Amino acid sequence: MKAKKVKIKTRPGITDELIHDELTQFALIENYYISGTPKLNIGIIYYLSYNNCLVMFLVEDDQLNGIYIKYLEKKGVPVFEDSLECDQYEKALLDKANKKHHSLTIQPNSE
């Protein structure tokens, strides 16, 4: 699994808009999910990238990671405490993306 490191040094100026802009550089918000503990802002953020790769979104600062998780929870991103449920969601997300990708593929003309 690829890992993207994000470094943001200041917190006072972090707004929902800045977080949204940062996260949507890599994927749609609906393609993010969290393996962690709901409402405690503790966990690992994952996403399905625009090119349909599963990626771990690494934030080196625990407090900043919590800010990202809190934002994603506000947006309705699922949080999984159970790793099996997380794996199942990940698989479903990939399947959905693959089906969408295949439906966009141009079919050869059968003449």
Short mmCIF file of C-alpha atoms in Angstrom, two decimals:
data_model
loop_
_atom_site.label_atom_id
_atom_site.label_comp_id
_atom_site.label_asym_id
_atom_site.label_seq_id
_atom_site.Cartn_x
_atom_site.Cartn_y
_atom_site.Cartn_z
CA MET A 1 0.00 0.00 0.00
CA LYS A 2 1.35 3.43 -0.91
CA ALA A 3 1.66 6.05 1.80
CA LYS A 4 1.44 9.79 1.32
CA LYS A 5 3.02 12.01 3.93
CA VAL A 6 1.44 15.34 4.66
CA LYS A 7 3.27 18.02 6.59
CA ILE A 8 1.45 21.08 7.84
CA LYS A 9 3.36 22.96 10.50
CA THR A 10 0.80 25.44 11.82
CA ARG A 11 -2.61 24.76 13.33
CA PRO A 12 -4.19 28.14 14.09
CA GLY A 13 -4.97 28.86 10.44
CA ILE A 14 -6.34 25.41 9.64
CA THR A 15 -9.92 25.75 8.44
CA ASP A 16 -12.39 23.25 7.08
CA GLU A 17 -11.82 24.78 3.66
CA LEU A 18 -8.05 24.20 3.85
CA ILE A 19 -8.55 20.62 5.02
CA HIS A 20 -11.07 20.00 2.25
CA ASP A 21 -8.68 21.42 -0.36
CA GLU A 22 -5.81 19.30 0.96
CA LEU A 23 -7.80 16.07 1.02
CA THR A 24 -9.48 16.52 -2.35
CA GLN A 25 -6.09 16.82 -4.03
CA PHE A 26 -5.87 13.05 -3.59
CA ALA A 27 -9.47 11.76 -3.66
CA LEU A 28 -13.12 12.64 -3.34
CA ILE A 29 -14.17 13.02 0.30
CA GLU A 30 -16.64 10.15 -0.21
CA ASN A 31 -13.69 7.85 -0.96
CA TYR A 32 -12.04 8.37 2.43
CA TYR A 33 -12.52 6.03 5.39
CA ILE A 34 -10.94 5.64 8.79
CA SER A 35 -9.73 2.66 10.78
CA GLY A 36 -9.91 3.81 14.36
CA THR A 37 -12.13 4.80 17.25
CA PRO A 38 -15.18 6.97 16.44
CA LYS A 39 -15.45 10.32 18.22
CA LEU A 40 -11.97 10.05 19.76
CA ASN A 41 -10.21 11.37 16.63
CA ILE A 42 -7.74 8.50 16.77
CA GLY A 43 -7.06 6.33 13.77
CA ILE A 44 -5.55 5.84 10.37
CA ILE A 45 -7.00 7.62 7.36
CA TYR A 46 -7.27 5.74 4.07
CA TYR A 47 -8.64 6.72 0.68
CA LEU A 48 -9.29 5.43 -2.80
CA SER A 49 -7.33 7.76 -5.05
CA TYR A 50 -8.51 9.27 -8.32
CA ASN A 51 -6.59 6.53 -10.16
CA ASN A 52 -8.30 3.79 -8.08
CA CYS A 53 -5.39 2.95 -5.76
CA LEU A 54 -5.90 2.40 -2.04
CA VAL A 55 -3.65 4.74 -0.10
CA MET A 56 -2.88 5.40 3.56
CA PHE A 57 -2.93 9.13 4.31
CA LEU A 58 -0.14 9.68 6.83
CA VAL A 59 -0.04 12.74 9.02
CA GLU A 60 3.08 12.78 11.17
CA ASP A 61 1.52 14.89 13.93
CA ASP A 62 -1.07 13.07 16.09
CA GLN A 63 -2.94 16.26 16.94
CA LEU A 64 -3.17 17.26 13.28
CA ASN A 65 -4.25 13.73 12.36
CA GLY A 66 -7.07 14.15 14.88
CA ILE A 67 -8.12 17.40 13.20
CA TYR A 68 -8.32 15.62 9.84
CA ILE A 69 -10.29 12.73 11.36
CA LYS A 70 -12.71 15.12 13.07
CA TYR A 71 -13.31 16.88 9.74
CA LEU A 72 -13.87 13.61 7.90
CA GLU A 73 -16.29 12.39 10.58
CA LYS A 74 -18.27 15.64 10.18
CA LYS A 75 -18.49 14.83 6.47
CA GLY A 76 -19.93 11.39 7.21
CA VAL A 77 -16.85 9.36 6.35
CA PRO A 78 -17.14 5.86 7.86
CA VAL A 79 -15.00 4.93 10.86
CA PHE A 80 -14.30 1.25 11.45
CA GLU A 81 -13.15 -0.12 14.80
CA ASP A 82 -13.18 -3.65 13.42
CA SER A 83 -10.40 -4.36 10.91
CA LEU A 84 -12.53 -6.99 9.13
CA GLU A 85 -15.29 -4.43 8.53
CA CYS A 86 -12.65 -1.99 7.29
CA ASP A 87 -11.30 -4.61 4.87
CA GLN A 88 -14.81 -5.38 3.60
CA TYR A 89 -15.53 -1.68 3.04
CA GLU A 90 -12.19 -1.30 1.23
CA LYS A 91 -13.05 -4.22 -1.07
CA ALA A 92 -16.53 -2.81 -1.78
CA LEU A 93 -15.02 0.59 -2.58
CA LEU A 94 -12.56 -1.00 -5.01
CA ASP A 95 -15.28 -3.12 -6.62
CA LYS A 96 -17.48 -0.06 -7.09
CA ALA A 97 -14.59 1.89 -8.64
CA ASN A 98 -13.71 -1.00 -10.96
CA LYS A 99 -17.32 -1.36 -12.12
CA LYS A 100 -17.50 2.37 -12.77
CA HIS A 101 -14.19 2.25 -14.66
CA HIS A 102 -15.34 -0.67 -16.83
CA SER A 103 -18.64 1.03 -17.62
CA LEU A 104 -16.69 4.04 -18.93
CA THR A 105 -14.50 1.91 -21.18
CA ILE A 106 -15.37 2.34 -24.84
CA GLN A 107 -16.69 -0.91 -26.28
CA PRO A 108 -15.57 -1.85 -29.81
CA ASN A 109 -18.17 -1.55 -32.53
CA SER A 110 -19.52 -5.00 -33.40
CA GLU A 111 -20.20 -4.29 -37.08
#
